Short mmCIF file of C-alpha atoms in Angstrom, two decimals:
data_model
loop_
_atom_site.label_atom_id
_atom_site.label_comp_id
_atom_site.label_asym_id
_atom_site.label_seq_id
_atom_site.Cartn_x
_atom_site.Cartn_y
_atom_site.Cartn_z
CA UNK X 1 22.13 -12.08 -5.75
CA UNK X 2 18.37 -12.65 -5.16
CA UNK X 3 18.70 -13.86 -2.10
CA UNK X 4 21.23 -10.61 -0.79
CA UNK X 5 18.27 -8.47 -1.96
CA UNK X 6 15.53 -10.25 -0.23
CA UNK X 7 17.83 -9.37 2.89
CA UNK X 8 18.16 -13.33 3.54
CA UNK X 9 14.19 -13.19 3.95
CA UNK X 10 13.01 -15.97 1.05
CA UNK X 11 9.70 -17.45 0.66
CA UNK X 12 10.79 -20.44 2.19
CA UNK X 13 7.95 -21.99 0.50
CA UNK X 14 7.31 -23.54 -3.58
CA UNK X 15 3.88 -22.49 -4.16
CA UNK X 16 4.90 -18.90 -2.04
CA UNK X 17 7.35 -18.05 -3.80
CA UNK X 18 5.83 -18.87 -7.82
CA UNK X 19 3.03 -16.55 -6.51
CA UNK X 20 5.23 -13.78 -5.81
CA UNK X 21 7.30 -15.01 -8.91
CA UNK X 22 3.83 -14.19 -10.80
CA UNK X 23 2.96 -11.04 -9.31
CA UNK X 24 6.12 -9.63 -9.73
CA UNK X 25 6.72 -10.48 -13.68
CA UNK X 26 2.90 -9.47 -13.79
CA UNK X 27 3.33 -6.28 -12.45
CA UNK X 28 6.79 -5.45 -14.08
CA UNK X 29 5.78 -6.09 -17.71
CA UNK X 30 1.55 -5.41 -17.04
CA UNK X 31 1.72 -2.73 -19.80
CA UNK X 32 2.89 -5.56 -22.46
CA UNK X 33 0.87 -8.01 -20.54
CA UNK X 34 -2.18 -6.01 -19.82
CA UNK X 35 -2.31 -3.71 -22.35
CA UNK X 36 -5.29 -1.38 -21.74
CA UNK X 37 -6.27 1.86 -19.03
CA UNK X 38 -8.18 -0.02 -16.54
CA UNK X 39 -5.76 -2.62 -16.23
CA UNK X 40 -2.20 -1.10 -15.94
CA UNK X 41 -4.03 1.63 -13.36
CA UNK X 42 -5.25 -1.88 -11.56
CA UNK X 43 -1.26 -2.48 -11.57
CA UNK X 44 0.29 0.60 -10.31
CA UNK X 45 -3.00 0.76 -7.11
CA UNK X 46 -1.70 -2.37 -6.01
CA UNK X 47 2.32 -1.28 -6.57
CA UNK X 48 1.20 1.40 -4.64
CA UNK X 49 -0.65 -0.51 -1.81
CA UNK X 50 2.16 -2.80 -1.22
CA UNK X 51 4.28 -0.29 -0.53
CA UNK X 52 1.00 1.04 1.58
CA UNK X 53 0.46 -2.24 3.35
CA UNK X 54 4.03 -3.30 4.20
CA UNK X 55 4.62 -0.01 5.94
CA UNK X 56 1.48 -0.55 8.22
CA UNK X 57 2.82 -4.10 8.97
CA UNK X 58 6.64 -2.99 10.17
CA UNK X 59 3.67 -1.58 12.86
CA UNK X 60 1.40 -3.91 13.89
CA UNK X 61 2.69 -7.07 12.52
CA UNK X 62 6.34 -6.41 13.65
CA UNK X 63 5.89 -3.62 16.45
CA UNK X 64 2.51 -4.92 17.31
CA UNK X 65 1.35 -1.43 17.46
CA UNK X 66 -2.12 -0.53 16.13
CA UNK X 67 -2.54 2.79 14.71
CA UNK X 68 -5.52 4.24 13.03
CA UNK X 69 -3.68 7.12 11.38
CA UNK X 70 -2.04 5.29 8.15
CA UNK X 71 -3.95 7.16 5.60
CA UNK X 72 -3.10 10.38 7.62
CA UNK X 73 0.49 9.75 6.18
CA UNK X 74 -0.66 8.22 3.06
CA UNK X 75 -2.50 11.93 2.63
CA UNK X 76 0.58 13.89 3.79
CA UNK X 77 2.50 12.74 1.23
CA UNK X 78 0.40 12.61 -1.62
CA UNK X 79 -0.46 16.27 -0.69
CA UNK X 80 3.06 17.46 0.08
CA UNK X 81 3.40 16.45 -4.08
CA UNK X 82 -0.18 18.85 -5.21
CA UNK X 83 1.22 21.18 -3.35
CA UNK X 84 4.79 21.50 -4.39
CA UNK X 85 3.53 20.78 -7.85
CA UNK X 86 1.12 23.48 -7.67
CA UNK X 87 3.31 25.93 -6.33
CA UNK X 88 6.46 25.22 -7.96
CA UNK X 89 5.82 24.26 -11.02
CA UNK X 90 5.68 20.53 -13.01
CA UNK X 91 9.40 19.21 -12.64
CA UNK X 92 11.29 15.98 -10.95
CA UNK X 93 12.33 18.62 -8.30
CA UNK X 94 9.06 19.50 -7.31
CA UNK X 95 8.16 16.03 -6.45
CA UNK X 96 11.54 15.32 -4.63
CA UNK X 97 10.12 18.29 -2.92
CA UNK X 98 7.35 17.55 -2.19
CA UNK X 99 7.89 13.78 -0.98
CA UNK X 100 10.69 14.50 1.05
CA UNK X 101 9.02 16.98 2.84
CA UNK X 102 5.50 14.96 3.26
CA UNK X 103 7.81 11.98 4.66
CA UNK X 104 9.49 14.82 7.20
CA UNK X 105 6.33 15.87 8.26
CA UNK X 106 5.02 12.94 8.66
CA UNK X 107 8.04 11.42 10.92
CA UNK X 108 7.49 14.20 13.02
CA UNK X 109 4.00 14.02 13.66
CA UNK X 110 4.30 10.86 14.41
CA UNK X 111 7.34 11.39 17.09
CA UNK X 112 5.25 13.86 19.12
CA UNK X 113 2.09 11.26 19.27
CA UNK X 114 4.74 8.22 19.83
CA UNK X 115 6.68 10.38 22.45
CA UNK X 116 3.32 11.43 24.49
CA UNK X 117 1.03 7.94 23.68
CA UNK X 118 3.43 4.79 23.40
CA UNK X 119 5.09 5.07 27.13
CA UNK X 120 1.69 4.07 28.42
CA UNK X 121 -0.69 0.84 26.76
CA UNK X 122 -0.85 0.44 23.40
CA UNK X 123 -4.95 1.32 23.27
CA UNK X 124 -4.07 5.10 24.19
CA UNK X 125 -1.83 5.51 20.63
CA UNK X 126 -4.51 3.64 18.61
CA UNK X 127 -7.39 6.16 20.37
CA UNK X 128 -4.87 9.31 19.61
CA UNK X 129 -4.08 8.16 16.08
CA UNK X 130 -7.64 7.75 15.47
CA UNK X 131 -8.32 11.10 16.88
CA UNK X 132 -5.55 13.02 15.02
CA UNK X 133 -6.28 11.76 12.12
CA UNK X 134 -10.09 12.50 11.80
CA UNK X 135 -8.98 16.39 12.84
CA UNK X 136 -6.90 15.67 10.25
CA UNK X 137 -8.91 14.94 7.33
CA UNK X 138 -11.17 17.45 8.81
CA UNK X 139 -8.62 20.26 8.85
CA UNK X 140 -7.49 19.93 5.28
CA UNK X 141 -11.65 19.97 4.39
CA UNK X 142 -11.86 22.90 5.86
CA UNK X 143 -8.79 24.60 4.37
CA UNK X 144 -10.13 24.64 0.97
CA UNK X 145 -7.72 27.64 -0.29
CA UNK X 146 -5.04 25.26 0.66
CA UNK X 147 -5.72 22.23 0.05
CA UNK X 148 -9.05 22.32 -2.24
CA UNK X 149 -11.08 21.26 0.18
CA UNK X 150 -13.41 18.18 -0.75
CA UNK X 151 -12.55 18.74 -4.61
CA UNK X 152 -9.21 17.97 -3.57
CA UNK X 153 -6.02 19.20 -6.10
CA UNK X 154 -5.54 18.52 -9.56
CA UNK X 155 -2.00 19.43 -10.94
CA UNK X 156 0.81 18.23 -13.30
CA UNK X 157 3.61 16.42 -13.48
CA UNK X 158 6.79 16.44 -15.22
CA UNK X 159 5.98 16.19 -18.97
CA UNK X 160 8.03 13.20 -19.36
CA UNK X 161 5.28 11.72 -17.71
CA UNK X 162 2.54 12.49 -18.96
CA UNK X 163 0.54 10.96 -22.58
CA UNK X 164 1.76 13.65 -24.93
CA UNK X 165 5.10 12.74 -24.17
CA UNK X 166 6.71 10.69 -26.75
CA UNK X 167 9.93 8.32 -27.02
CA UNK X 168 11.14 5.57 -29.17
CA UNK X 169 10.03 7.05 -32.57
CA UNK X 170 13.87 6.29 -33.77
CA UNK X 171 13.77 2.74 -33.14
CA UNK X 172 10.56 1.42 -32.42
CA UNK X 173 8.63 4.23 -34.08
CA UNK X 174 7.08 4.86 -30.58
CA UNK X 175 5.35 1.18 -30.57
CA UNK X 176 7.00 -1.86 -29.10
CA UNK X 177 5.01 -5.21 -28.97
CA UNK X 178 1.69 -3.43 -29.61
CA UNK X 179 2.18 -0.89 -26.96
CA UNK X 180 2.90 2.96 -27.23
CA UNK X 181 5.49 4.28 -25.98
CA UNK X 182 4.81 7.60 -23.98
CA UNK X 183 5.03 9.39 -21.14
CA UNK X 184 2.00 6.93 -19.40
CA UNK X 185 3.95 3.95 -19.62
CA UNK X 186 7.00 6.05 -18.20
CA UNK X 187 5.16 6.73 -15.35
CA UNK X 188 4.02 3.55 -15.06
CA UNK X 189 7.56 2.38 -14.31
CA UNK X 190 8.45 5.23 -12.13
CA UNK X 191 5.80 3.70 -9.65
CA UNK X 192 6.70 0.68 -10.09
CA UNK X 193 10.69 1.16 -9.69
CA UNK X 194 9.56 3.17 -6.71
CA UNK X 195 7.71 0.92 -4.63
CA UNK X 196 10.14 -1.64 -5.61
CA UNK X 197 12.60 -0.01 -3.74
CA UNK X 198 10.66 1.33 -1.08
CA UNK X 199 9.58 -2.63 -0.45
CA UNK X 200 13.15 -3.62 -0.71
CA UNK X 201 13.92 -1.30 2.44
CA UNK X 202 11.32 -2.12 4.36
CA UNK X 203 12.41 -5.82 3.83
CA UNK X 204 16.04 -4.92 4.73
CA UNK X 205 15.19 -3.24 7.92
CA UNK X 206 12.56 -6.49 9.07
CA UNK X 207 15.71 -8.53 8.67
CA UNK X 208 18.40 -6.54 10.56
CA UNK X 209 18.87 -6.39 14.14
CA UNK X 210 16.51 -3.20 14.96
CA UNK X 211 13.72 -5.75 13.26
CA UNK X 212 14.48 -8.24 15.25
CA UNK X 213 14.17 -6.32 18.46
CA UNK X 214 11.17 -4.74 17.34
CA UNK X 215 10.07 -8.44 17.17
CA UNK X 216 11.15 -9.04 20.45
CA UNK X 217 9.81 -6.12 21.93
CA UNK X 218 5.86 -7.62 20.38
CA UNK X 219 6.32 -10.95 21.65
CA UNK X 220 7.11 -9.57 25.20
CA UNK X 221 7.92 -5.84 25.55
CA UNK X 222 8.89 -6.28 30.05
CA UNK X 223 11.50 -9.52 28.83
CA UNK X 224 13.11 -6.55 25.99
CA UNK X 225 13.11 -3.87 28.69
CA UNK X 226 14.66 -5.95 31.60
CA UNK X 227 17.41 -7.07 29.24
CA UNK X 228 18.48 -3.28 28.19
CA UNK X 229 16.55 -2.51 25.02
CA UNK X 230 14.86 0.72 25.40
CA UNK X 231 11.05 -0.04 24.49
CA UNK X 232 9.69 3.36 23.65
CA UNK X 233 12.78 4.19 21.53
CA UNK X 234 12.60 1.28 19.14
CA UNK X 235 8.71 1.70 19.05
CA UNK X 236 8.78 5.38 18.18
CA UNK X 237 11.54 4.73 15.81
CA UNK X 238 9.12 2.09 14.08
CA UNK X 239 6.45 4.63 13.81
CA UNK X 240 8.49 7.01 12.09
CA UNK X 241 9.65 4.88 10.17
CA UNK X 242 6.53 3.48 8.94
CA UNK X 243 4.48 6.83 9.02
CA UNK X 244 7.80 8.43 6.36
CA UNK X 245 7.39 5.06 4.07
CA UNK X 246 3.44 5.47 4.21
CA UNK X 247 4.14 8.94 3.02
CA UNK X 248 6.21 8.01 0.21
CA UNK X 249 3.48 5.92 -0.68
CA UNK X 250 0.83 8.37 -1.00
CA UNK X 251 3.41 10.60 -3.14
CA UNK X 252 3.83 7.89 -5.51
CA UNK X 253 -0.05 7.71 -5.79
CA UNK X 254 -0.06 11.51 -6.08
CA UNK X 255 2.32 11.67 -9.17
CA UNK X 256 0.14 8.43 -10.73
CA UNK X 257 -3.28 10.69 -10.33
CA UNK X 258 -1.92 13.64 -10.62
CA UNK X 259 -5.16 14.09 -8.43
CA UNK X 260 -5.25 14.48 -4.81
CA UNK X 261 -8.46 14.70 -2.63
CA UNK X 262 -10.10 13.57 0.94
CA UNK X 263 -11.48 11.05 -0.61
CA UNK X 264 -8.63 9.05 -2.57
CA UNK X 265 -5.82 9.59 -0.13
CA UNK X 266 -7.33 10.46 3.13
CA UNK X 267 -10.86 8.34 3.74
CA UNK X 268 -11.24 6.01 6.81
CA UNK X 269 -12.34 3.25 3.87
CA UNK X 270 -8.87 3.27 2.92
CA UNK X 271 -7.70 2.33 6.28
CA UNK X 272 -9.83 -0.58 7.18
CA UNK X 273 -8.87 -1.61 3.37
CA UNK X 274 -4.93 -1.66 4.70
CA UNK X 275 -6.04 -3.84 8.12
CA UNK X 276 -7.90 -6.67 5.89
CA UNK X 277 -4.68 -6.20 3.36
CA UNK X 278 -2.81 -6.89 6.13
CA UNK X 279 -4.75 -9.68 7.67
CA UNK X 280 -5.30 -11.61 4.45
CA UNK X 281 -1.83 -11.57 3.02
CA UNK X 282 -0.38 -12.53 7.03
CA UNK X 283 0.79 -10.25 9.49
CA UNK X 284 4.39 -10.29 10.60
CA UNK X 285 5.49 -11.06 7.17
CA UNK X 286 6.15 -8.62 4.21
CA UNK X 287 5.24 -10.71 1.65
CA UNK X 288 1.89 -10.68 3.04
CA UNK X 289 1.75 -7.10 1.98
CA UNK X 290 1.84 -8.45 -2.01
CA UNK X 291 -0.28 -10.85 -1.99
CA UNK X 292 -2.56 -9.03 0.19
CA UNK X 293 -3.03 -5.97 -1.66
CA UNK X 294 -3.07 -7.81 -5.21
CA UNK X 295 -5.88 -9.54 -4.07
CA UNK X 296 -7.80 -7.40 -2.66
CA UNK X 297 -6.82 -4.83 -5.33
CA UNK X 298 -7.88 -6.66 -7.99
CA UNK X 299 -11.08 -7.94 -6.08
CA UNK X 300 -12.49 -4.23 -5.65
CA UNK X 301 -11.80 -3.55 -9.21
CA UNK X 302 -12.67 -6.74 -10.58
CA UNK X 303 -15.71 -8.72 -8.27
CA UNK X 304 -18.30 -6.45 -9.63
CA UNK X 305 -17.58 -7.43 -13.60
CA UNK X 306 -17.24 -11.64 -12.44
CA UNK X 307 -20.44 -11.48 -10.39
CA UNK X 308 -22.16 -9.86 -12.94
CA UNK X 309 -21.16 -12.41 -15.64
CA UNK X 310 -21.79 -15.47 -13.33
CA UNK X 311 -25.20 -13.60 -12.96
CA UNK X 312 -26.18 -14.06 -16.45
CA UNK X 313 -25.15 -17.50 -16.84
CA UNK X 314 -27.14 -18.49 -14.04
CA UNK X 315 -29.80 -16.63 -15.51
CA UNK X 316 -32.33 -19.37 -15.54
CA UNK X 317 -31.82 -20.62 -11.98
CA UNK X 318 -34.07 -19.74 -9.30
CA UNK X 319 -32.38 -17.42 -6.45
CA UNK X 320 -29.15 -17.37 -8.10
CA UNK X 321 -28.91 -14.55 -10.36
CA UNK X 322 -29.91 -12.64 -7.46
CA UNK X 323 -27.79 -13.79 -5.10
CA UNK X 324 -25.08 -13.27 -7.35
CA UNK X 325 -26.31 -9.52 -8.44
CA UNK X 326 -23.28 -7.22 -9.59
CA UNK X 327 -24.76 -5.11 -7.04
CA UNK X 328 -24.03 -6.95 -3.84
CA UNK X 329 -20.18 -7.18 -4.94
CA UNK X 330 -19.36 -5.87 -1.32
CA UNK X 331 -21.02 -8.59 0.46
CA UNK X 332 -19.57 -11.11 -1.32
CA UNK X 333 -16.03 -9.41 -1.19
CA UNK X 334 -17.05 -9.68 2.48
CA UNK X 335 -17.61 -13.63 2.50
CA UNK X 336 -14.35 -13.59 0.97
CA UNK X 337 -12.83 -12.02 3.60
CA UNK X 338 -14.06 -13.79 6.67
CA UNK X 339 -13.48 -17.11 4.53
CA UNK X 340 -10.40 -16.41 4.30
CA UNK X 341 -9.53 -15.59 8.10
CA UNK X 342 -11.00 -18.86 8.80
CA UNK X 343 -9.46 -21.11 6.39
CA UNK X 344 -5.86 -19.11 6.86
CA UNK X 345 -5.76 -17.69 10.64
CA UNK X 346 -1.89 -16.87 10.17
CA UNK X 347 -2.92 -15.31 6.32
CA UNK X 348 -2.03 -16.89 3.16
CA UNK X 349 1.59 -16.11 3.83
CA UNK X 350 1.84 -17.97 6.85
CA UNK X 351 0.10 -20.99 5.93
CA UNK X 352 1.85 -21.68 2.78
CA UNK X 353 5.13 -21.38 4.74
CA UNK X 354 3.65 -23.76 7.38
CA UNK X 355 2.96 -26.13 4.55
CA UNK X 356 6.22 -25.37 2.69
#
């Protein structure tokens, strides 16, 4: 059973797969676990950024394309939810809307860069990505009757999930172990049923024979060609692909905001986030996508609050206190980083499985 929905992919690896084991029971019951704002919105960022991350690696760690335009998508989606929202009203539809057609648009967008940029060297679709995506976030800026321009959109969602919304009063008289049920926690598990499935595809199509070829195709795109796979087609098809998923993404962040703006769905910050995601879960493997984004998740939101406590316990040390400053969370989340490419080159993924 587990193994037919892992699409044959397992961890192949003890210590890989009780981490994933941990992350996953974490994630699925953090509102029982983790009772608290901060901590089940920690939860459903990084259900979201998996979903995020694993999308941008079907690209470069399976296609071996580099694109600069994932939070383009990210941002379609997540907008095509405001704006259906706003426009049609809260309601289930209006997010099927508006998520379906953010993952269209998004396909095609991509198509007509893939079609004109990926028969040539890869550098020319990275440069256009880049480019289309800063006119991008530019162009919905600008269009602030549209789009709200730098405040960005605030609307609603279905009521079902949202605080006032009650459930359970008959049985559990709206409490169960300590936690209340409403329309929060509802949501909660809409994300999180969401990018389970979402994940769940993208693992299926790594693991069937388009992934395979797309494999091929990065290890040595002139061997695919000569022996009758059609390059551009399977790397176009992996764009849109990956560019729809990233958009289904950013609507799942859209409905958990209920907020969307330049800044949260749209920001270059957010894409270099996804490439050290990427790089320090492993590319070329999904899983890399959950452990990546959980830790690097839970380092933005959590570094600061460590360093500051290690701060005052070092309090009487010379140097130290400063050194370890709340403050100067982002160098040290830096450190982290390049630590991290050096002691795993092949990401955490990859050398647990090489040690497996």
């Amino acid at each position: 059973m587990i193994r037919t929905l892992l699409s044959g992919d397992t961890p192949r690896s003890l210590p890989l797969a009780l981490i994933l084991g941990v992350i996953l029971i974490s994630l699925a019951l953090a509102p029982f676990l983790f009772p608290g704002v901060r901590t089940v919105d920690t939860a459903a960022r990084i259900c979201v950024f998996i979903v995020l991350v694993a999308s941008y690696d079907l690209l470069l760690g399976y296609g071996g394309i580099v694109s600069f335009a994932h939070t383009m998508f990210f941002g379609i989606g997540a907008y095509g939810v405001a704006l259906a929202s706003t426009h049609m009203g809260r309601g289930f539809d209006s997010i099927a809307v508006g998520a379906v057609a953010g993952a269209m648009l998004a396909a095609a967008l991509t198509l007509v860069i893939g079609l004109f940029s990926l028969r040539v060297r890869a550098i020319f679709f990275a440069m256009i990505t880049l480019a289309v995506a800063s006119a991008v976030a530019v162009l919905v800026s600008q269009l602030s009757s549209l789009t709200g321009g730098e405040d960005g959109l605030t609307f609603k969602t279905p009521r079902e999930l949202g605080p006032a919304f009650k459930f359970g009063k008959e049985t559990f008289d709206g409490v169960l172990f300590g936690v209340k049920l409403n329309g929060k926690l509802l949501a909660y598990y809409f994300i999180f049923f969401g990018a389970l499935v979402l994940f769940l595809g993208l693992l299926r199509v790594v693991n069937s024979p388009f992934g395979r070829v797309l494999q091929a195709i990065r290890e040595n795109d002139f061997r695919a060609e000569a022996i009758g796979y059609r390059v551009v087609y399977y790397r176009v098809a992996a764009t849109c692909l990956s560019a729809a998923v990233a958009a289904l993404a950013g609507s799942l962040y859209a409905v958990w905001l209920r907020y969307v703006g330049p800044d949260t769905s749209l920001s270059m910050e957010i894409m270099i986030d996804i490439l050290l995601m990427v790089v320090i879960g492993g590319m070329g493997t999904m899983y890399g996508a959950v452990i990546g984004a959980t830790l690097f998740v839970l380092a933005q939101n959590y570094l600061q609050n460590l360093m500051g406590a290690a701060s005052e316990l070092t309090s009487g040390l010379p140097l130290v206190p400063e050194l370890l400053n709340a403050d100067r969370w982002l160098l040290w989340l830096g450190v982290l980083f390049i630590l991290s490419v050096y002691f795993f080159p092949t990401g955490i993924v990859g050398r647990l499985r090489n040690n497996g």
